[in-house]
Amino acid sequence: MRKVSSGTKTADTVFHVATGIAASSPVVLLLAIAAVVVVQSIPSIRLMGWHFITGIEWNVGDTYGALMHKNGVTAAAGASFGALPFIVGTLASSVIALLIAIPVALFTALILAYRLRGWVQWILSILVELLAGIPSVVIGLWGMVVLAPFVAHGLGPALTHVGVVIPYLRGPVGTGMGLLTSGIVLAVMVVPIITATTRDLLQQVPVLYREGGIGLGMTTWEVVRYIAVPYIREGFIGAVALGWGRAMGETMAVLMVSGNAINFLPHNLYSPISSMAAVIASQLDSAMSDGSGMAVHALSELALVLLVLTLFTNLLARLLVSRVHHRRRGVRA
Amino acid sequence: MSQPISVQNLRAWYGNQLTLKGIDMELPASQVTAIIGPSGCGKSTFIRCLNRMHETVPGARVEGDVHLGTEDLYKGDPVDVRRMIGMVFQKPNPFPTLSIFDNIALGLRLGGMRNRGQLREAVERSLQMAALWGEVKDRLSEPATSLSGGQQQRLCIARAIAVQPEVLLMDEPASALDPVSTLRVEELVEQLKDTYTIVIVTHNMQQAARVADETAFFLNGELVEFADTTTIFTNPGDKRTEDYITGRFG
């Protein structure tokens, strides 16, 4: 029997080790990040307890004065970390983003998947992907320079007129930096993500099923409404959840247009807000100067809340998207 | 009252490829017309032109005249044409997200039937006509995909006849079915022909001989011969028809 040369065997060992390291790195990284965030949060959790997610006062305390001892941990005197305004800011702005993005993305995807052909479809598809690739700081800049003034002087006043009927739209409008502007900026970032996924899902709907509807004399809209959309429903919800996770985690663009509210809850659609991600980014520098370290722990706990929320929505998204693929295999066709 | 279909100089393309090269045909009312021919001869394309399905394929194009009775099918909205001319496809394609009941009720609802009692009656009548009622009457709310392939195809037939079209097109309706299911579909065609003008595409010559009153033989996008079924199978007028039905090619 001819022996395989030892050089080949060494290469194989190297290959196994290298792929093993590469394959395990996502798990290791995720666990490492989660562990750091959890460990860093513990002092803040002990200090604030549930008040962290129910309180509205965020105050690092007198970082140059005396220290305060409470619940077995040390913090600057007068420190209080109530993150509710940021949690509400994140949830409200991302939900507004989804309310805008879902119809836009669904209709764009329908047009891309079923109405357009050839090079027009190709170019529009590329444009959607490009939109997804715009750095968030650029969209934030657009939000500050163009969108915020428009919300303050155009869209906001117009919506307040509608507010006579729909109370949620009532003013005052303010500077244009706030909840609505954040939501629109996030929508711009989320639309391409939902559109691209939904377009792919729609293209997976077998022609045979759509022809069943067409052959029955259904209009294009009826085929979409009763056959295509129900067929991809779970996957679409998954795509929305994917976009939601993105919207909640977005930092820079929201930081630039949110109005950086602190210590109060948004009182209307135009109210300044802060999101969890934006607060972590903007407050970390000053938190470093807290000798007790508690401010950093509090920001870590904020990161923990954000991580849990985004992981949850992402998991949900994966689960739902994969269920569509399972059903495809189950169907006799 | 069903009406005849008259086809004049019908030509159809996929992109640049001419797949139907000028078909002239009169399909009689309340009869079963079978379209036979080897793969790629244009028989499916032909019936997809009758309900304007052909043009839904990207790059596809049609020229010529198709009349149902006196009505020009290529004037006006194709959606209206397809409500008059039902279609059953090669593979069973019930709406996968809907129940057995809703598969049939959907077309009726879109046609404007709202009354629940009326809907139930119409669904039951269609399932009876499709010889499926006995098998599904206790499981109407189950998903259509829980049925067997043969049952699914009969559900598709029920779905097509529920909206009371004038013509029923069947594009190799039994080609994906087992022999027993095939037989049931053929029996069904026999029963339905009193009510509908039926055009059935088949690659199975025995099937054509069993179910059809008239048979048309297509070859390379042309209509070679069209006569009553007995003549086609016992005394064909064209050498190519004879070669095909005796199994010399195809």
Tab-separated table of C-alpha atoms in Angstrom, chain A residues 69-329:
chain	number	residue	atom	x	y	z
A	69	HIS	CA	-22.612	53.456	49.481
A	70	LYS	CA	-25.828	51.727	48.678
A	71	ASN	CA	-26.866	48.067	48.304
A	72	GLY	CA	-23.238	47.030	48.790
A	73	VAL	CA	-21.853	49.049	45.900
A	74	THR	CA	-20.208	52.447	45.633
A	75	ALA	CA	-21.294	55.310	43.403
A	76	ALA	CA	-20.860	59.057	43.173
A	77	ALA	CA	-23.095	60.957	45.566
A	78	GLY	CA	-26.548	61.600	44.128
A	79	ALA	CA	-26.071	59.134	41.287
A	80	SER	CA	-29.245	57.736	39.764
A	81	PHE	CA	-29.577	55.724	36.606
A	82	GLY	CA	-33.096	55.508	35.288
A	83	ALA	CA	-33.019	54.391	31.658
A	84	LEU	CA	-36.714	54.402	30.858
A	85	PRO	CA	-36.536	57.496	28.585
A	86	PHE	CA	-33.833	55.794	26.490
A	87	ILE	CA	-35.676	52.479	26.336
A	88	VAL	CA	-38.836	54.298	25.310
A	89	GLY	CA	-36.835	56.388	22.836
A	90	THR	CA	-35.351	53.291	21.212
A	91	LEU	CA	-38.649	51.442	21.028
A	92	ALA	CA	-40.716	54.430	19.880
A	93	SER	CA	-38.313	55.590	17.177
A	94	SER	CA	-37.810	52.068	15.842
A	95	VAL	CA	-41.539	51.355	15.799
A	96	ILE	CA	-42.177	54.600	13.889
A	97	ALA	CA	-39.432	53.542	11.490
A	98	LEU	CA	-41.179	50.201	10.935
A	99	LEU	CA	-44.584	51.828	10.437
A	100	ILE	CA	-43.079	53.878	7.630
A	101	ALA	CA	-40.772	51.190	6.270
A	102	ILE	CA	-43.141	48.195	6.098
A	103	PRO	CA	-45.525	49.485	3.405
A	104	VAL	CA	-42.730	51.135	1.431
A	105	ALA	CA	-40.568	48.010	1.517
A	106	LEU	CA	-43.425	45.635	0.721
A	107	PHE	CA	-44.543	47.586	-2.333
A	108	THR	CA	-40.996	48.122	-3.559
A	109	ALA	CA	-40.298	44.403	-3.213
A	110	LEU	CA	-43.501	43.519	-5.065
A	111	ILE	CA	-42.561	45.793	-7.930
A	112	LEU	CA	-39.014	44.428	-8.032
A	113	ALA	CA	-40.141	40.815	-7.910
A	114	TYR	CA	-43.174	40.838	-10.201
A	115	ARG	CA	-43.572	44.002	-12.230
A	116	LEU	CA	-40.144	44.920	-13.514
A	117	ARG	CA	-38.047	42.913	-15.937
A	118	GLY	CA	-34.597	43.059	-17.454
A	119	TRP	CA	-32.257	45.959	-16.908
A	120	VAL	CA	-34.771	48.217	-15.104
A	121	GLN	CA	-35.218	45.534	-12.458
A	122	TRP	CA	-31.483	45.027	-12.269
A	123	ILE	CA	-30.697	48.714	-11.773
A	124	LEU	CA	-33.427	49.216	-9.165
A	125	SER	CA	-32.278	46.134	-7.265
A	126	ILE	CA	-28.728	47.472	-7.235
A	127	LEU	CA	-29.980	50.850	-5.999
A	128	VAL	CA	-31.797	49.192	-3.107
A	129	GLU	CA	-28.622	47.337	-2.124
A	130	LEU	CA	-26.629	50.566	-2.413
A	131	LEU	CA	-29.054	52.356	-0.135
A	132	ALA	CA	-28.379	49.664	2.465
A	133	GLY	CA	-24.666	50.416	2.184
A	134	ILE	CA	-24.789	54.165	2.890
A	135	PRO	CA	-22.878	54.872	6.121
A	136	SER	CA	-25.300	55.827	8.868
A	137	VAL	CA	-23.410	59.041	9.615
A	138	VAL	CA	-24.158	60.230	6.080
A	139	ILE	CA	-27.846	59.541	6.534
A	140	GLY	CA	-27.613	61.297	9.905
A	141	LEU	CA	-26.087	64.337	8.242
A	142	TRP	CA	-28.907	64.383	5.714
A	143	GLY	CA	-31.310	64.070	8.622
A	144	MET	CA	-29.838	67.110	10.382
A	145	VAL	CA	-29.446	69.361	7.363
A	146	VAL	CA	-32.505	68.478	5.287
A	147	LEU	CA	-34.989	66.373	7.191
A	148	ALA	CA	-35.077	68.148	10.579
A	149	PRO	CA	-35.848	71.605	9.081
A	150	PHE	CA	-38.449	69.983	6.851
A	151	VAL	CA	-40.096	68.305	9.835
A	152	ALA	CA	-39.983	71.580	11.802
A	153	HIS	CA	-41.409	73.810	9.081
A	154	GLY	CA	-43.222	71.562	6.620
A	155	LEU	CA	-44.215	68.049	7.654
A	156	GLY	CA	-44.706	68.760	11.377
A	157	PRO	CA	-47.106	71.720	10.987
A	158	ALA	CA	-48.993	69.774	8.293
A	159	LEU	CA	-49.345	66.753	10.592
A	160	THR	CA	-50.537	68.898	13.500
A	161	HIS	CA	-53.489	69.893	11.338
A	162	VAL	CA	-54.333	66.218	11.019
A	163	GLY	CA	-53.786	66.118	14.795
A	164	VAL	CA	-57.228	67.691	15.165
A	165	VAL	CA	-58.542	64.232	14.264
A	166	ILE	CA	-55.683	61.982	15.392
A	167	PRO	CA	-54.426	63.072	18.840
A	168	TYR	CA	-51.031	61.393	18.436
A	169	LEU	CA	-50.071	63.901	15.754
A	170	ARG	CA	-50.626	67.017	17.903
A	171	GLY	CA	-47.790	69.478	18.421
A	172	PRO	CA	-45.944	71.554	19.389
A	173	VAL	CA	-43.485	70.673	16.673
A	174	GLY	CA	-40.322	72.189	18.171
A	175	THR	CA	-36.943	72.195	16.460
A	176	GLY	CA	-37.439	69.216	14.191
A	177	MET	CA	-34.854	67.215	16.122
A	178	GLY	CA	-36.771	64.465	17.826
A	179	LEU	CA	-38.846	61.320	17.704
A	180	LEU	CA	-40.412	61.690	14.255
A	181	THR	CA	-37.180	62.714	12.551
A	182	SER	CA	-35.355	59.805	14.209
A	183	GLY	CA	-38.075	57.451	13.028
A	184	ILE	CA	-37.843	58.690	9.437
A	185	VAL	CA	-34.044	58.480	9.400
A	186	LEU	CA	-34.249	54.935	10.748
A	187	ALA	CA	-36.883	54.079	8.150
A	188	VAL	CA	-34.478	55.129	5.402
A	189	MET	CA	-31.949	52.682	6.821
A	190	VAL	CA	-34.392	49.846	7.399
A	191	VAL	CA	-36.303	49.953	4.091
A	192	PRO	CA	-33.465	48.451	2.003
A	193	ILE	CA	-32.987	45.581	4.462
A	194	ILE	CA	-36.668	44.631	4.483
A	195	THR	CA	-36.996	45.222	0.728
A	196	ALA	CA	-34.084	42.990	-0.272
A	197	THR	CA	-35.222	40.097	1.933
A	198	THR	CA	-38.858	40.414	0.887
A	199	ARG	CA	-37.956	40.575	-2.803
A	200	ASP	CA	-36.023	37.312	-2.475
A	201	LEU	CA	-38.932	35.699	-0.649
A	202	LEU	CA	-41.437	36.818	-3.284
A	203	GLN	CA	-39.279	35.391	-6.023
A	204	GLN	CA	-39.429	32.040	-4.223
A	205	VAL	CA	-43.219	31.844	-4.533
A	206	PRO	CA	-43.649	29.125	-7.201
A	207	VAL	CA	-45.011	30.442	-10.514
A	208	LEU	CA	-47.409	27.500	-10.466
A	209	TYR	CA	-49.289	28.964	-7.486
A	210	ARG	CA	-49.435	32.445	-8.926
A	211	GLU	CA	-50.675	31.028	-12.235
A	212	GLY	CA	-53.417	29.209	-10.318
A	213	GLY	CA	-54.683	32.623	-9.265
A	214	ILE	CA	-54.138	34.289	-12.629
A	215	GLY	CA	-55.944	31.416	-14.353
A	216	LEU	CA	-58.904	31.951	-12.043
A	217	GLY	CA	-59.216	35.518	-13.266
A	218	MET	CA	-57.564	37.236	-10.318
A	219	THR	CA	-56.068	40.679	-10.856
A	220	THR	CA	-52.376	41.242	-10.198
A	221	TRP	CA	-53.227	42.799	-6.841
A	222	GLU	CA	-55.482	39.888	-5.871
A	223	VAL	CA	-52.747	37.389	-6.697
A	224	VAL	CA	-50.347	39.357	-4.508
A	225	ARG	CA	-52.851	39.829	-1.711
A	226	TYR	CA	-54.275	36.297	-1.525
A	227	ILE	CA	-51.454	34.083	-2.788
A	228	ALA	CA	-47.988	35.639	-2.725
A	229	VAL	CA	-48.135	37.594	0.542
A	230	PRO	CA	-49.775	34.815	2.594
A	231	TYR	CA	-47.188	32.403	1.189
A	232	ILE	CA	-44.265	34.495	2.450
A	233	ARG	CA	-45.979	35.794	5.590
A	234	GLU	CA	-43.653	34.333	8.215
A	235	GLY	CA	-40.606	35.240	6.184
A	236	PHE	CA	-41.858	38.783	5.822
A	237	ILE	CA	-42.394	39.081	9.562
A	238	GLY	CA	-38.851	37.788	9.922
A	239	ALA	CA	-37.570	40.442	7.538
A	240	VAL	CA	-39.381	43.087	9.566
A	241	ALA	CA	-37.854	41.757	12.781
A	242	LEU	CA	-34.437	41.889	11.129
A	243	GLY	CA	-35.036	45.531	10.252
A	244	TRP	CA	-36.323	46.207	13.749
A	245	GLY	CA	-33.137	44.856	15.276
A	246	ARG	CA	-31.160	47.115	12.995
A	247	ALA	CA	-33.278	50.146	13.901
A	248	MET	CA	-32.908	49.556	17.636
A	249	GLY	CA	-29.153	49.160	17.415
A	250	GLU	CA	-28.547	52.152	15.167
A	251	THR	CA	-26.435	54.721	16.963
A	252	MET	CA	-24.931	57.524	14.951
A	253	ALA	CA	-27.834	58.663	12.800
A	254	VAL	CA	-30.199	58.734	15.780
A	255	LEU	CA	-27.641	60.559	17.922
A	256	MET	CA	-27.470	63.276	15.258
A	257	VAL	CA	-31.208	63.922	14.913
A	258	SER	CA	-32.790	62.796	18.183
A	259	GLY	CA	-32.411	66.058	20.104
A	260	ASN	CA	-30.599	64.227	22.937
A	261	ALA	CA	-33.337	64.312	25.503
A	262	ILE	CA	-32.420	63.403	29.046
A	263	ASN	CA	-34.520	62.922	32.160
A	264	PHE	CA	-37.917	63.139	30.525
A	265	LEU	CA	-40.148	60.891	28.516
A	266	PRO	CA	-41.212	61.945	25.015
A	267	HIS	CA	-44.475	63.879	25.321
A	268	ASN	CA	-45.474	63.949	21.657
A	269	LEU	CA	-44.416	62.832	18.194
A	270	TYR	CA	-41.968	65.707	17.762
A	271	SER	CA	-40.463	65.561	21.242
A	272	PRO	CA	-36.685	65.232	21.616
A	273	ILE	CA	-35.646	61.714	22.569
A	274	SER	CA	-32.532	59.657	23.210
A	275	SER	CA	-32.007	56.052	22.271
A	276	MET	CA	-30.022	53.510	24.297
A	277	ALA	CA	-27.366	53.174	21.632
A	278	ALA	CA	-26.992	56.936	21.222
A	279	VAL	CA	-26.677	57.464	24.985
A	280	ILE	CA	-23.970	54.832	25.289
A	281	ALA	CA	-21.981	56.517	22.521
A	282	SER	CA	-22.457	60.066	23.729
A	283	GLN	CA	-22.112	59.471	27.479
A	284	LEU	CA	-19.248	57.013	27.614
A	285	ASP	CA	-16.531	59.667	27.559
A	286	SER	CA	-17.862	61.587	30.556
A	287	ALA	CA	-18.742	58.339	32.325
A	288	MET	CA	-15.057	57.457	32.282
A	289	SER	CA	-14.409	60.370	34.621
A	290	ASP	CA	-16.607	58.853	37.337
A	291	GLY	CA	-14.093	57.670	39.903
A	292	SER	CA	-16.517	55.127	41.354
A	293	GLY	CA	-16.864	53.500	37.931
A	294	MET	CA	-20.605	53.304	38.404
A	295	ALA	CA	-21.434	55.439	35.351
A	296	VAL	CA	-19.646	52.969	33.104
A	297	HIS	CA	-21.458	50.080	34.795
A	298	ALA	CA	-24.762	51.843	34.168
A	299	LEU	CA	-23.945	52.269	30.491
A	300	SER	CA	-23.011	48.592	30.387
A	301	GLU	CA	-26.398	47.711	31.797
A	302	LEU	CA	-27.949	49.877	29.091
A	303	ALA	CA	-25.906	47.888	26.570
A	304	LEU	CA	-27.176	44.675	28.163
A	305	VAL	CA	-30.802	45.727	27.763
A	306	LEU	CA	-30.143	46.677	24.148
A	307	LEU	CA	-28.296	43.428	23.474
A	308	VAL	CA	-31.124	41.345	24.890
A	309	LEU	CA	-33.710	43.223	22.807
A	310	THR	CA	-31.778	42.972	19.537
A	311	LEU	CA	-30.783	39.343	20.090
A	312	PHE	CA	-34.396	38.518	20.785
A	313	THR	CA	-35.692	40.182	17.621
A	314	ASN	CA	-32.929	38.625	15.527
A	315	LEU	CA	-33.629	35.152	16.877
A	316	LEU	CA	-37.308	35.627	16.176
A	317	ALA	CA	-36.467	36.770	12.657
A	318	ARG	CA	-34.277	33.736	11.927
A	319	LEU	CA	-36.906	31.400	13.272
A	320	LEU	CA	-39.670	32.885	11.135
A	321	VAL	CA	-37.613	33.103	7.941
A	322	SER	CA	-36.535	29.476	8.229
A	323	ARG	CA	-40.132	28.331	8.684
A	324	VAL	CA	-40.989	29.523	5.159
A	325	HIS	CA	-38.197	27.377	3.735
A	326	HIS	CA	-39.496	24.383	5.672
A	327	ARG	CA	-42.984	24.855	4.316
A	328	ARG	CA	-41.674	25.070	0.770
A	329	ARG	CA	-40.235	21.619	1.114
